JSON list of C-alpha atoms in Angstrom, two decimals:
[
{"chain": "A", "resi": 1, "resn": "MET", "atom": "CA", "xyz": [-16.03, 95.29, 172.68]},
{"chain": "A", "resi": 2, "resn": "ILE", "atom": "CA", "xyz": [-12.98, 93.55, 172.56]},
{"chain": "A", "resi": 3, "resn": "GLY", "atom": "CA", "xyz": [-9.84, 95.80, 172.98]},
{"chain": "A", "resi": 4, "resn": "PRO", "atom": "CA", "xyz": [-7.01, 95.46, 171.48]},
{"chain": "A", "resi": 5, "resn": "VAL", "atom": "CA", "xyz": [-4.87, 94.54, 174.69]},
{"chain": "A", "resi": 6, "resn": "THR", "atom": "CA", "xyz": [-6.71, 91.56, 174.65]},
{"chain": "A", "resi": 7, "resn": "ILE", "atom": "CA", "xyz": [-6.52, 90.84, 170.87]},
{"chain": "A", "resi": 8, "resn": "VAL", "atom": "CA", "xyz": [-2.61, 91.18, 171.60]},
{"chain": "A", "resi": 9, "resn": "LYS", "atom": "CA", "xyz": [-3.02, 88.64, 174.55]},
{"chain": "A", "resi": 10, "resn": "SER", "atom": "CA", "xyz": [-5.36, 86.04, 172.51]},
{"chain": "A", "resi": 11, "resn": "GLU", "atom": "CA", "xyz": [-3.89, 86.08, 168.97]},
{"chain": "A", "resi": 12, "resn": "GLY", "atom": "CA", "xyz": [-0.56, 87.77, 169.39]},
{"chain": "A", "resi": 13, "resn": "PRO", "atom": "CA", "xyz": [1.00, 84.30, 170.00]},
{"chain": "A", "resi": 14, "resn": "LYS", "atom": "CA", "xyz": [-1.06, 82.41, 166.77]},
{"chain": "A", "resi": 15, "resn": "LEU", "atom": "CA", "xyz": [0.55, 85.67, 164.12]},
{"chain": "A", "resi": 16, "resn": "VAL", "atom": "CA", "xyz": [4.66, 84.41, 165.55]},
{"chain": "A", "resi": 17, "resn": "PRO", "atom": "CA", "xyz": [4.17, 82.31, 162.20]},
{"chain": "A", "resi": 18, "resn": "PHE", "atom": "CA", "xyz": [3.70, 85.21, 160.09]},
{"chain": "A", "resi": 19, "resn": "PHE", "atom": "CA", "xyz": [6.15, 87.55, 161.91]},
{"chain": "A", "resi": 20, "resn": "LYS", "atom": "CA", "xyz": [8.63, 85.11, 161.79]},
{"chain": "A", "resi": 21, "resn": "ALA", "atom": "CA", "xyz": [8.11, 84.23, 157.83]},
{"chain": "A", "resi": 22, "resn": "THR", "atom": "CA", "xyz": [7.23, 87.54, 156.87]},
{"chain": "A", "resi": 23, "resn": "CYS", "atom": "CA", "xyz": [11.15, 88.64, 158.66]},
{"chain": "A", "resi": 24, "resn": "VAL", "atom": "CA", "xyz": [12.10, 85.40, 155.96]},
{"chain": "A", "resi": 25, "resn": "TYR", "atom": "CA", "xyz": [11.14, 87.01, 153.26]},
{"chain": "A", "resi": 26, "resn": "PHE", "atom": "CA", "xyz": [12.54, 90.30, 153.50]},
{"chain": "A", "resi": 27, "resn": "VAL", "atom": "CA", "xyz": [16.33, 88.97, 155.08]},
{"chain": "A", "resi": 28, "resn": "LEU", "atom": "CA", "xyz": [16.38, 86.34, 151.93]},
{"chain": "A", "resi": 29, "resn": "TRP", "atom": "CA", "xyz": [15.44, 88.61, 149.19]},
{"chain": "A", "resi": 30, "resn": "LEU", "atom": "CA", "xyz": [15.56, 87.07, 146.64]},
{"chain": "A", "resi": 31, "resn": "PRO", "atom": "CA", "xyz": [15.93, 88.35, 143.47]},
{"chain": "A", "resi": 32, "resn": "THR", "atom": "CA", "xyz": [13.09, 88.89, 141.62]},
{"chain": "A", "resi": 33, "resn": "SER", "atom": "CA", "xyz": [14.54, 88.54, 137.85]},
{"chain": "A", "resi": 34, "resn": "SER", "atom": "CA", "xyz": [15.31, 84.63, 138.57]},
{"chain": "A", "resi": 35, "resn": "PRO", "atom": "CA", "xyz": [11.95, 83.45, 139.60]},
{"chain": "A", "resi": 36, "resn": "SER", "atom": "CA", "xyz": [11.88, 80.07, 141.10]},
{"chain": "A", "resi": 37, "resn": "TRP", "atom": "CA", "xyz": [9.44, 78.00, 143.54]},
{"chain": "A", "resi": 38, "resn": "PHE", "atom": "CA", "xyz": [11.49, 78.94, 146.37]},
{"chain": "A", "resi": 39, "resn": "SER", "atom": "CA", "xyz": [11.18, 81.97, 145.65]},
{"chain": "A", "resi": 40, "resn": "ALA", "atom": "CA", "xyz": [7.74, 81.34, 145.35]},
{"chain": "A", "resi": 41, "resn": "LEU", "atom": "CA", "xyz": [7.57, 79.93, 148.21]},
{"chain": "A", "resi": 42, "resn": "ILE", "atom": "CA", "xyz": [8.88, 82.28, 150.39]},
{"chain": "A", "resi": 43, "resn": "LYS", "atom": "CA", "xyz": [7.05, 84.90, 149.12]},
{"chain": "A", "resi": 44, "resn": "CYS", "atom": "CA", "xyz": [3.73, 82.72, 149.91]},
{"chain": "A", "resi": 45, "resn": "LEU", "atom": "CA", "xyz": [5.15, 81.36, 152.96]},
{"chain": "A", "resi": 46, "resn": "PRO", "atom": "CA", "xyz": [3.65, 84.15, 155.23]},
{"chain": "A", "resi": 47, "resn": "ILE", "atom": "CA", "xyz": [0.51, 84.06, 153.74]},
{"chain": "A", "resi": 48, "resn": "PHE", "atom": "CA", "xyz": [0.25, 80.57, 154.47]},
{"chain": "A", "resi": 49, "resn": "CYS", "atom": "CA", "xyz": [1.11, 80.71, 158.15]},
{"chain": "A", "resi": 50, "resn": "LEU", "atom": "CA", "xyz": [-2.55, 83.45, 157.92]},
{"chain": "A", "resi": 51, "resn": "TRP", "atom": "CA", "xyz": [-3.76, 80.45, 156.63]},
{"chain": "A", "resi": 52, "resn": "VAL", "atom": "CA", "xyz": [-2.34, 78.06, 159.85]},
{"chain": "A", "resi": 53, "resn": "PHE", "atom": "CA", "xyz": [-3.84, 81.43, 162.23]},
{"chain": "A", "resi": 54, "resn": "LEU", "atom": "CA", "xyz": [-7.24, 80.81, 161.40]},
{"chain": "A", "resi": 55, "resn": "LEU", "atom": "CA", "xyz": [-7.20, 77.06, 161.32]},
{"chain": "A", "resi": 56, "resn": "ALA", "atom": "CA", "xyz": [-5.74, 77.57, 165.12]},
{"chain": "A", "resi": 57, "resn": "HIS", "atom": "CA", "xyz": [-9.09, 78.61, 165.95]},
{"chain": "A", "resi": 58, "resn": "GLY", "atom": "CA", "xyz": [-10.39, 75.20, 165.06]},
{"chain": "A", "resi": 59, "resn": "PHE", "atom": "CA", "xyz": [-12.47, 73.94, 162.33]},
{"chain": "A", "resi": 60, "resn": "SER", "atom": "CA", "xyz": [-15.83, 74.25, 164.71]},
{"chain": "A", "resi": 61, "resn": "PHE", "atom": "CA", "xyz": [-15.53, 78.30, 164.50]},
{"chain": "A", "resi": 62, "resn": "LEU", "atom": "CA", "xyz": [-14.61, 78.01, 161.01]},
{"chain": "A", "resi": 63, "resn": "GLY", "atom": "CA", "xyz": [-17.46, 75.33, 160.41]},
{"chain": "A", "resi": 64, "resn": "ALA", "atom": "CA", "xyz": [-19.84, 78.00, 162.26]},
{"chain": "A", "resi": 65, "resn": "HIS", "atom": "CA", "xyz": [-18.56, 81.72, 160.70]},
{"chain": "A", "resi": 66, "resn": "SER", "atom": "CA", "xyz": [-18.95, 82.03, 157.33]},
{"chain": "A", "resi": 67, "resn": "SER", "atom": "CA", "xyz": [-17.03, 84.79, 157.28]},
{"chain": "A", "resi": 68, "resn": "ALA", "atom": "CA", "xyz": [-13.48, 83.49, 158.50]},
{"chain": "A", "resi": 69, "resn": "ARG", "atom": "CA", "xyz": [-14.66, 80.91, 156.24]},
{"chain": "A", "resi": 70, "resn": "ARG", "atom": "CA", "xyz": [-14.59, 83.26, 153.29]},
{"chain": "A", "resi": 71, "resn": "ILE", "atom": "CA", "xyz": [-11.59, 85.23, 154.54]},
{"chain": "A", "resi": 72, "resn": "LEU", "atom": "CA", "xyz": [-9.54, 81.97, 154.47]},
{"chain": "A", "resi": 73, "resn": "ALA", "atom": "CA", "xyz": [-10.90, 80.72, 150.59]},
{"chain": "A", "resi": 74, "resn": "GLY", "atom": "CA", "xyz": [-9.36, 85.01, 150.09]},
{"chain": "A", "resi": 75, "resn": "LEU", "atom": "CA", "xyz": [-6.10, 83.94, 151.58]},
{"chain": "A", "resi": 76, "resn": "ILE", "atom": "CA", "xyz": [-6.03, 80.95, 149.80]},
{"chain": "A", "resi": 77, "resn": "PHE", "atom": "CA", "xyz": [-6.12, 83.04, 146.63]},
{"chain": "A", "resi": 78, "resn": "SER", "atom": "CA", "xyz": [-4.00, 85.11, 147.35]},
{"chain": "A", "resi": 79, "resn": "SER", "atom": "CA", "xyz": [-1.57, 83.02, 147.71]},
{"chain": "A", "resi": 80, "resn": "LEU", "atom": "CA", "xyz": [-2.26, 81.66, 144.24]},
{"chain": "A", "resi": 81, "resn": "GLY", "atom": "CA", "xyz": [-2.09, 84.44, 142.89]},
{"chain": "A", "resi": 82, "resn": "ASP", "atom": "CA", "xyz": [1.67, 85.42, 145.09]},
{"chain": "A", "resi": 83, "resn": "ALA", "atom": "CA", "xyz": [2.93, 82.65, 143.08]},
{"chain": "A", "resi": 84, "resn": "PHE", "atom": "CA", "xyz": [1.45, 83.74, 139.49]},
{"chain": "A", "resi": 85, "resn": "LEU", "atom": "CA", "xyz": [2.97, 86.98, 140.47]},
{"chain": "A", "resi": 86, "resn": "ILE", "atom": "CA", "xyz": [6.76, 85.55, 140.70]},
{"chain": "A", "resi": 87, "resn": "TRP", "atom": "CA", "xyz": [6.57, 84.52, 136.71]},
{"chain": "A", "resi": 88, "resn": "GLN", "atom": "CA", "xyz": [4.63, 87.73, 135.74]},
{"chain": "A", "resi": 89, "resn": "GLU", "atom": "CA", "xyz": [7.41, 88.65, 133.46]},
{"chain": "A", "resi": 90, "resn": "GLN", "atom": "CA", "xyz": [6.73, 85.28, 132.01]},
{"chain": "A", "resi": 91, "resn": "GLY", "atom": "CA", "xyz": [3.11, 86.06, 131.05]},
{"chain": "A", "resi": 92, "resn": "TYR", "atom": "CA", "xyz": [1.50, 85.28, 134.02]},
{"chain": "A", "resi": 93, "resn": "PHE", "atom": "CA", "xyz": [0.52, 88.73, 135.69]},
{"chain": "A", "resi": 94, "resn": "VAL", "atom": "CA", "xyz": [-2.80, 88.39, 134.27]},
{"chain": "A", "resi": 95, "resn": "HIS", "atom": "CA", "xyz": [-3.31, 85.09, 136.01]},
{"chain": "A", "resi": 96, "resn": "GLY", "atom": "CA", "xyz": [-2.16, 86.86, 139.49]},
{"chain": "A", "resi": 97, "resn": "LEU", "atom": "CA", "xyz": [-4.29, 89.39, 138.59]},
{"chain": "A", "resi": 98, "resn": "LEU", "atom": "CA", "xyz": [-7.92, 86.89, 138.97]},
{"chain": "A", "resi": 99, "resn": "MET", "atom": "CA", "xyz": [-6.44, 85.64, 141.78]},
{"chain": "A", "resi": 100, "resn": "PHE", "atom": "CA", "xyz": [-6.22, 88.39, 143.94]},
{"chain": "A", "resi": 101, "resn": "ALA", "atom": "CA", "xyz": [-10.04, 89.74, 141.96]},
{"chain": "A", "resi": 102, "resn": "ILE", "atom": "CA", "xyz": [-11.44, 86.36, 143.44]},
{"chain": "A", "resi": 103, "resn": "THR", "atom": "CA", "xyz": [-9.50, 87.39, 146.61]},
{"chain": "A", "resi": 104, "resn": "HIS", "atom": "CA", "xyz": [-11.76, 91.19, 146.79]},
{"chain": "A", "resi": 105, "resn": "ILE", "atom": "CA", "xyz": [-14.83, 89.45, 145.54]},
{"chain": "A", "resi": 106, "resn": "LEU", "atom": "CA", "xyz": [-14.35, 86.67, 148.86]},
{"chain": "A", "resi": 107, "resn": "TYR", "atom": "CA", "xyz": [-13.28, 89.55, 151.41]},
{"chain": "A", "resi": 108, "resn": "SER", "atom": "CA", "xyz": [-16.40, 91.66, 150.18]},
{"chain": "A", "resi": 109, "resn": "SER", "atom": "CA", "xyz": [-18.72, 88.80, 150.50]},
{"chain": "A", "resi": 110, "resn": "ALA", "atom": "CA", "xyz": [-16.79, 88.36, 154.05]},
{"chain": "A", "resi": 111, "resn": "PHE", "atom": "CA", "xyz": [-17.37, 92.18, 154.97]},
{"chain": "A", "resi": 112, "resn": "GLY", "atom": "CA", "xyz": [-20.97, 92.11, 154.35]},
{"chain": "A", "resi": 113, "resn": "MET", "atom": "CA", "xyz": [-23.62, 94.20, 152.39]},
{"chain": "A", "resi": 114, "resn": "LYS", "atom": "CA", "xyz": [-25.14, 96.65, 155.85]},
{"chain": "A", "resi": 115, "resn": "PRO", "atom": "CA", "xyz": [-24.58, 98.51, 157.31]},
{"chain": "A", "resi": 116, "resn": "VAL", "atom": "CA", "xyz": [-24.43, 100.22, 153.51]},
{"chain": "A", "resi": 117, "resn": "ASN", "atom": "CA", "xyz": [-22.28, 103.54, 154.41]},
{"chain": "A", "resi": 118, "resn": "VAL", "atom": "CA", "xyz": [-23.29, 105.64, 151.54]},
{"chain": "A", "resi": 119, "resn": "SER", "atom": "CA", "xyz": [-21.05, 108.51, 151.90]},
{"chain": "A", "resi": 120, "resn": "ALA", "atom": "CA", "xyz": [-18.45, 105.50, 152.52]},
{"chain": "A", "resi": 121, "resn": "GLY", "atom": "CA", "xyz": [-18.98, 104.11, 149.39]},
{"chain": "A", "resi": 122, "resn": "LEU", "atom": "CA", "xyz": [-19.13, 107.52, 146.90]},
{"chain": "A", "resi": 123, "resn": "ALA", "atom": "CA", "xyz": [-15.24, 108.35, 149.06]},
{"chain": "A", "resi": 124, "resn": "ILE", "atom": "CA", "xyz": [-14.11, 105.40, 148.19]},
{"chain": "A", "resi": 125, "resn": "ALA", "atom": "CA", "xyz": [-15.61, 105.72, 144.24]},
{"chain": "A", "resi": 126, "resn": "ALA", "atom": "CA", "xyz": [-13.65, 109.15, 144.19]},
{"chain": "A", "resi": 127, "resn": "VAL", "atom": "CA", "xyz": [-10.25, 107.24, 145.34]},
{"chain": "A", "resi": 128, "resn": "SER", "atom": "CA", "xyz": [-10.44, 104.24, 142.53]},
{"chain": "A", "resi": 129, "resn": "SER", "atom": "CA", "xyz": [-11.76, 106.79, 139.74]},
{"chain": "A", "resi": 130, "resn": "VAL", "atom": "CA", "xyz": [-9.37, 109.01, 139.85]},
{"chain": "A", "resi": 131, "resn": "SER", "atom": "CA", "xyz": [-6.16, 106.16, 140.80]},
{"chain": "A", "resi": 132, "resn": "TYR", "atom": "CA", "xyz": [-8.19, 104.43, 137.01]},
{"chain": "A", "resi": 133, "resn": "MET", "atom": "CA", "xyz": [-8.18, 107.93, 135.77]},
{"chain": "A", "resi": 134, "resn": "LEU", "atom": "CA", "xyz": [-4.15, 108.02, 136.56]},
{"chain": "A", "resi": 135, "resn": "LEU", "atom": "CA", "xyz": [-2.80, 104.66, 134.82]},
{"chain": "A", "resi": 136, "resn": "TYR", "atom": "CA", "xyz": [-5.52, 105.32, 131.94]},
{"chain": "A", "resi": 137, "resn": "PRO", "atom": "CA", "xyz": [-3.22, 106.63, 129.64]},
{"chain": "A", "resi": 138, "resn": "TYR", "atom": "CA", "xyz": [-0.06, 104.42, 130.72]},
{"chain": "A", "resi": 139, "resn": "LEU", "atom": "CA", "xyz": [-2.60, 101.32, 129.72]},
{"chain": "A", "resi": 140, "resn": "SER", "atom": "CA", "xyz": [-3.24, 99.37, 126.44]},
{"chain": "A", "resi": 141, "resn": "GLY", "atom": "CA", "xyz": [-4.91, 96.11, 124.94]},
{"chain": "A", "resi": 142, "resn": "PRO", "atom": "CA", "xyz": [-6.99, 94.33, 127.58]},
{"chain": "A", "resi": 143, "resn": "PHE", "atom": "CA", "xyz": [-5.42, 95.94, 130.13]},
{"chain": "A", "resi": 144, "resn": "THR", "atom": "CA", "xyz": [-7.72, 98.67, 129.41]},
{"chain": "A", "resi": 145, "resn": "TYR", "atom": "CA", "xyz": [-10.63, 96.46, 130.94]},
{"chain": "A", "resi": 146, "resn": "LEU", "atom": "CA", "xyz": [-8.67, 94.58, 133.00]},
{"chain": "A", "resi": 147, "resn": "VAL", "atom": "CA", "xyz": [-7.61, 96.84, 135.61]},
{"chain": "A", "resi": 148, "resn": "ALA", "atom": "CA", "xyz": [-10.64, 98.44, 135.37]},
{"chain": "A", "resi": 149, "resn": "VAL", "atom": "CA", "xyz": [-12.79, 96.01, 136.62]},
{"chain": "A", "resi": 150, "resn": "TYR", "atom": "CA", "xyz": [-10.07, 95.14, 138.75]},
{"chain": "A", "resi": 151, "resn": "VAL", "atom": "CA", "xyz": [-9.94, 98.68, 140.74]},
{"chain": "A", "resi": 152, "resn": "ALA", "atom": "CA", "xyz": [-13.77, 98.49, 140.80]},
{"chain": "A", "resi": 153, "resn": "LEU", "atom": "CA", "xyz": [-13.83, 95.02, 142.62]},
{"chain": "A", "resi": 154, "resn": "ILE", "atom": "CA", "xyz": [-10.66, 96.16, 145.13]},
{"chain": "A", "resi": 155, "resn": "GLY", "atom": "CA", "xyz": [-12.55, 99.45, 145.55]},
{"chain": "A", "resi": 156, "resn": "PHE", "atom": "CA", "xyz": [-15.79, 97.60, 146.03]},
{"chain": "A", "resi": 157, "resn": "MET", "atom": "CA", "xyz": [-13.96, 95.63, 148.72]},
{"chain": "A", "resi": 158, "resn": "GLY", "atom": "CA", "xyz": [-12.75, 98.75, 150.61]},
{"chain": "A", "resi": 159, "resn": "TRP", "atom": "CA", "xyz": [-15.90, 100.26, 151.19]},
{"chain": "A", "resi": 160, "resn": "ARG", "atom": "CA", "xyz": [-17.21, 97.25, 152.87]},
{"chain": "A", "resi": 161, "resn": "ALA", "atom": "CA", "xyz": [-14.69, 97.22, 154.91]},
{"chain": "A", "resi": 162, "resn": "VAL", "atom": "CA", "xyz": [-14.55, 101.08, 156.11]},
{"chain": "A", "resi": 163, "resn": "ALA", "atom": "CA", "xyz": [-18.58, 100.92, 156.33]},
{"chain": "A", "resi": 164, "resn": "GLY", "atom": "CA", "xyz": [-18.48, 98.85, 158.73]},
{"chain": "A", "resi": 165, "resn": "VAL", "atom": "CA", "xyz": [-16.76, 101.32, 161.15]},
{"chain": "A", "resi": 166, "resn": "GLN", "atom": "CA", "xyz": [-19.27, 103.61, 162.28]},
{"chain": "A", "resi": 167, "resn": "LEU", "atom": "CA", "xyz": [-17.44, 105.98, 165.00]},
{"chain": "A", "resi": 168, "resn": "ALA", "atom": "CA", "xyz": [-20.34, 107.97, 165.02]},
{"chain": "A", "resi": 169, "resn": "ASN", "atom": "CA", "xyz": [-22.46, 105.37, 166.66]},
{"chain": "A", "resi": 170, "resn": "ASP", "atom": "CA", "xyz": [-20.10, 103.85, 168.87]},
{"chain": "A", "resi": 171, "resn": "LEU", "atom": "CA", "xyz": [-20.62, 100.56, 166.25]},
{"chain": "A", "resi": 172, "resn": "TRP", "atom": "CA", "xyz": [-17.59, 99.24, 165.97]},
{"chain": "A", "resi": 173, "resn": "THR", "atom": "CA", "xyz": [-14.96, 97.00, 166.99]},
{"chain": "A", "resi": 174, "resn": "TRP", "atom": "CA", "xyz": [-11.03, 96.76, 166.89]},
{"chain": "A", "resi": 175, "resn": "THR", "atom": "CA", "xyz": [-11.82, 93.40, 164.34]},
{"chain": "A", "resi": 176, "resn": "LYS", "atom": "CA", "xyz": [-13.59, 95.55, 162.03]},
{"chain": "A", "resi": 177, "resn": "LEU", "atom": "CA", "xyz": [-10.88, 98.78, 162.51]},
{"chain": "A", "resi": 178, "resn": "CYS", "atom": "CA", "xyz": [-8.44, 95.88, 161.02]},
{"chain": "A", "resi": 179, "resn": "ALA", "atom": "CA", "xyz": [-10.52, 94.77, 158.11]},
{"chain": "A", "resi": 180, "resn": "CYS", "atom": "CA", "xyz": [-11.04, 98.66, 157.54]},
{"chain": "A", "resi": 181, "resn": "LEU", "atom": "CA", "xyz": [-7.40, 99.71, 157.56]},
{"chain": "A", "resi": 182, "resn": "GLY", "atom": "CA", "xyz": [-6.11, 96.04, 156.06]},
{"chain": "A", "resi": 183, "resn": "SER", "atom": "CA", "xyz": [-8.19, 97.19, 152.95]},
{"chain": "A", "resi": 184, "resn": "MET", "atom": "CA", "xyz": [-6.55, 99.98, 152.41]},
{"chain": "A", "resi": 185, "resn": "LEU", "atom": "CA", "xyz": [-3.20, 99.13, 153.09]},
{"chain": "A", "resi": 186, "resn": "PHE", "atom": "CA", "xyz": [-3.83, 96.62, 150.63]},
{"chain": "A", "resi": 187, "resn": "MET", "atom": "CA", "xyz": [-5.58, 99.63, 148.25]},
{"chain": "A", "resi": 188, "resn": "VAL", "atom": "CA", "xyz": [-1.89, 101.39, 148.87]},
{"chain": "A", "resi": 189, "resn": "SER", "atom": "CA", "xyz": [0.05, 98.34, 147.96]},
{"chain": "A", "resi": 190, "resn": "ASP", "atom": "CA", "xyz": [-1.71, 96.96, 144.48]},
{"chain": "A", "resi": 191, "resn": "LEU", "atom": "CA", "xyz": [-1.69, 101.03, 143.09]},
{"chain": "A", "resi": 192, "resn": "THR", "atom": "CA", "xyz": [1.85, 100.69, 143.68]},
{"chain": "A", "resi": 193, "resn": "ILE", "atom": "CA", "xyz": [2.37, 98.00, 141.78]},
{"chain": "A", "resi": 194, "resn": "ALA", "atom": "CA", "xyz": [-0.18, 98.92, 138.83]},
{"chain": "A", "resi": 195, "resn": "VAL", "atom": "CA", "xyz": [1.98, 102.60, 138.67]},
{"chain": "A", "resi": 196, "resn": "ASN", "atom": "CA", "xyz": [5.80, 101.08, 138.88]},
{"chain": "A", "resi": 197, "resn": "LYS", "atom": "CA", "xyz": [4.16, 98.11, 135.91]},
{"chain": "A", "resi": 198, "resn": "PHE", "atom": "CA", "xyz": [2.76, 100.64, 134.05]},
{"chain": "A", "resi": 199, "resn": "CYS", "atom": "CA", "xyz": [2.99, 104.08, 134.72]},
{"chain": "A", "resi": 200, "resn": "PHE", "atom": "CA", "xyz": [6.76, 104.37, 136.04]},
{"chain": "A", "resi": 201, "resn": "PRO", "atom": "CA", "xyz": [9.88, 102.95, 138.52]},
{"chain": "A", "resi": 202, "resn": "VAL", "atom": "CA", "xyz": [8.55, 103.81, 141.59]},
{"chain": "A", "resi": 203, "resn": "PRO", "atom": "CA", "xyz": [11.41, 103.96, 144.25]},
{"chain": "A", "resi": 204, "resn": "TYR", "atom": "CA", "xyz": [11.58, 101.26, 146.45]},
{"chain": "A", "resi": 205, "resn": "SER", "atom": "CA", "xyz": [8.69, 99.99, 145.04]},
{"chain": "A", "resi": 206, "resn": "ARG", "atom": "CA", "xyz": [9.03, 96.17, 146.20]},
{"chain": "A", "resi": 207, "resn": "ALA", "atom": "CA", "xyz": [9.41, 96.82, 149.55]},
{"chain": "A", "resi": 208, "resn": "ILE", "atom": "CA", "xyz": [6.33, 99.49, 149.36]},
{"chain": "A", "resi": 209, "resn": "ILE", "atom": "CA", "xyz": [4.03, 96.57, 148.42]},
{"chain": "A", "resi": 210, "resn": "MET", "atom": "CA", "xyz": [5.46, 93.56, 150.26]},
{"chain": "A", "resi": 211, "resn": "ALA", "atom": "CA", "xyz": [4.75, 95.64, 153.89]},
{"chain": "A", "resi": 212, "resn": "THR", "atom": "CA", "xyz": [1.67, 96.63, 152.65]},
{"chain": "A", "resi": 213, "resn": "TYR", "atom": "CA", "xyz": [0.46, 94.10, 151.56]},
{"chain": "A", "resi": 214, "resn": "TYR", "atom": "CA", "xyz": [1.62, 91.50, 154.01]},
{"chain": "A", "resi": 215, "resn": "ALA", "atom": "CA", "xyz": [0.35, 93.86, 156.79]},
{"chain": "A", "resi": 216, "resn": "ALA", "atom": "CA", "xyz": [-2.60, 94.13, 154.82]},
{"chain": "A", "resi": 217, "resn": "GLN", "atom": "CA", "xyz": [-3.42, 90.42, 154.88]},
{"chain": "A", "resi": 218, "resn": "MET", "atom": "CA", "xyz": [-2.08, 90.25, 158.79]},
{"chain": "A", "resi": 219, "resn": "LEU", "atom": "CA", "xyz": [-5.24, 92.42, 159.74]},
{"chain": "A", "resi": 220, "resn": "ILE", "atom": "CA", "xyz": [-8.13, 91.10, 157.51]},
{"chain": "A", "resi": 221, "resn": "ALA", "atom": "CA", "xyz": [-6.95, 87.82, 158.77]},
{"chain": "A", "resi": 222, "resn": "LEU", "atom": "CA", "xyz": [-7.63, 89.20, 162.42]},
{"chain": "A", "resi": 223, "resn": "SER", "atom": "CA", "xyz": [-10.49, 90.70, 161.82]},
{"chain": "A", "resi": 224, "resn": "ALA", "atom": "CA", "xyz": [-12.30, 87.40, 161.43]},
{"chain": "A", "resi": 225, "resn": "VAL", "atom": "CA", "xyz": [-11.36, 87.01, 165.07]},
{"chain": "A", "resi": 226, "resn": "GLU", "atom": "CA", "xyz": [-14.54, 88.68, 165.92]},
{"chain": "A", "resi": 227, "resn": "CYS", "atom": "CA", "xyz": [-16.87, 87.44, 163.12]},
{"chain": "A", "resi": 228, "resn": "GLN", "atom": "CA", "xyz": [-19.17, 85.95, 164.65]},
{"chain": "A", "resi": 229, "resn": "GLU", "atom": "CA", "xyz": [-20.00, 88.92, 166.30]},
{"chain": "A", "resi": 230, "resn": "ALA", "atom": "CA", "xyz": [-20.06, 91.12, 163.13]},
{"chain": "A", "resi": 231, "resn": "GLU", "atom": "CA", "xyz": [-22.55, 88.68, 161.39]},
{"chain": "A", "resi": 232, "resn": "VAL", "atom": "CA", "xyz": [-25.12, 89.59, 164.77]},
{"chain": "A", "resi": 233, "resn": "ALA", "atom": "CA", "xyz": [-24.78, 92.94, 164.37]},
{"chain": "A", "resi": 234, "resn": "ARG", "atom": "CA", "xyz": [-25.18, 93.30, 160.52]},
{"chain": "A", "resi": 235, "resn": "LYS", "atom": "CA", "xyz": [-28.44, 91.35, 161.50]},
{"chain": "A", "resi": 236, "resn": "ARG", "atom": "CA", "xyz": [-29.16, 93.18, 163.92]},
{"chain": "A", "resi": 237, "resn": "THR", "atom": "CA", "xyz": [-28.69, 96.79, 161.88]}
]
């Protein structure tokens, strides 16, 4: 099992550009009321750095491990989603929603279907159902169905990430834990977006959304580091 100290020493330097780009985003804190290509670039820059983080492991690494390729593809679609959401008030919110829906499908595929972990699935399904029930009275038109589909997709992604962490059987790794925490933070980020957009203003919503989002993407990207071991473990299960 790869320990946290080993991960920090080996992967930490590759994540420095990501942390710097994230700091740039929060320091500049460009107003969302004036969308521009520059603000889109600043918002997407941390995710671009996560592309570089995975590419820094070499094309042979990506070629050998489908999980890493799917996570990289998910990061690419996430960048497109981020860009669309810059202009969400101009009618591009649904476009961003679609990009992130594809992202969750790719991440789910990367995490795999084994082990199944029915109890984790039921717990995530319960949380997702309650979240949608809270949102439902505020939804109208196509969003009634679009949000339902999106909640199902991100919930499925969260289930597949949580299912990989089998603490009771000691069948877990730090990178699987990263995937689990990352998926949970992604759900918190997106739930905050939904509540703030459809229900009522959430205090400090932008800071909460972006902090949890960037942390989630970093953890999910980090989970790809040990994808070879994860793939072998899934085949043995």
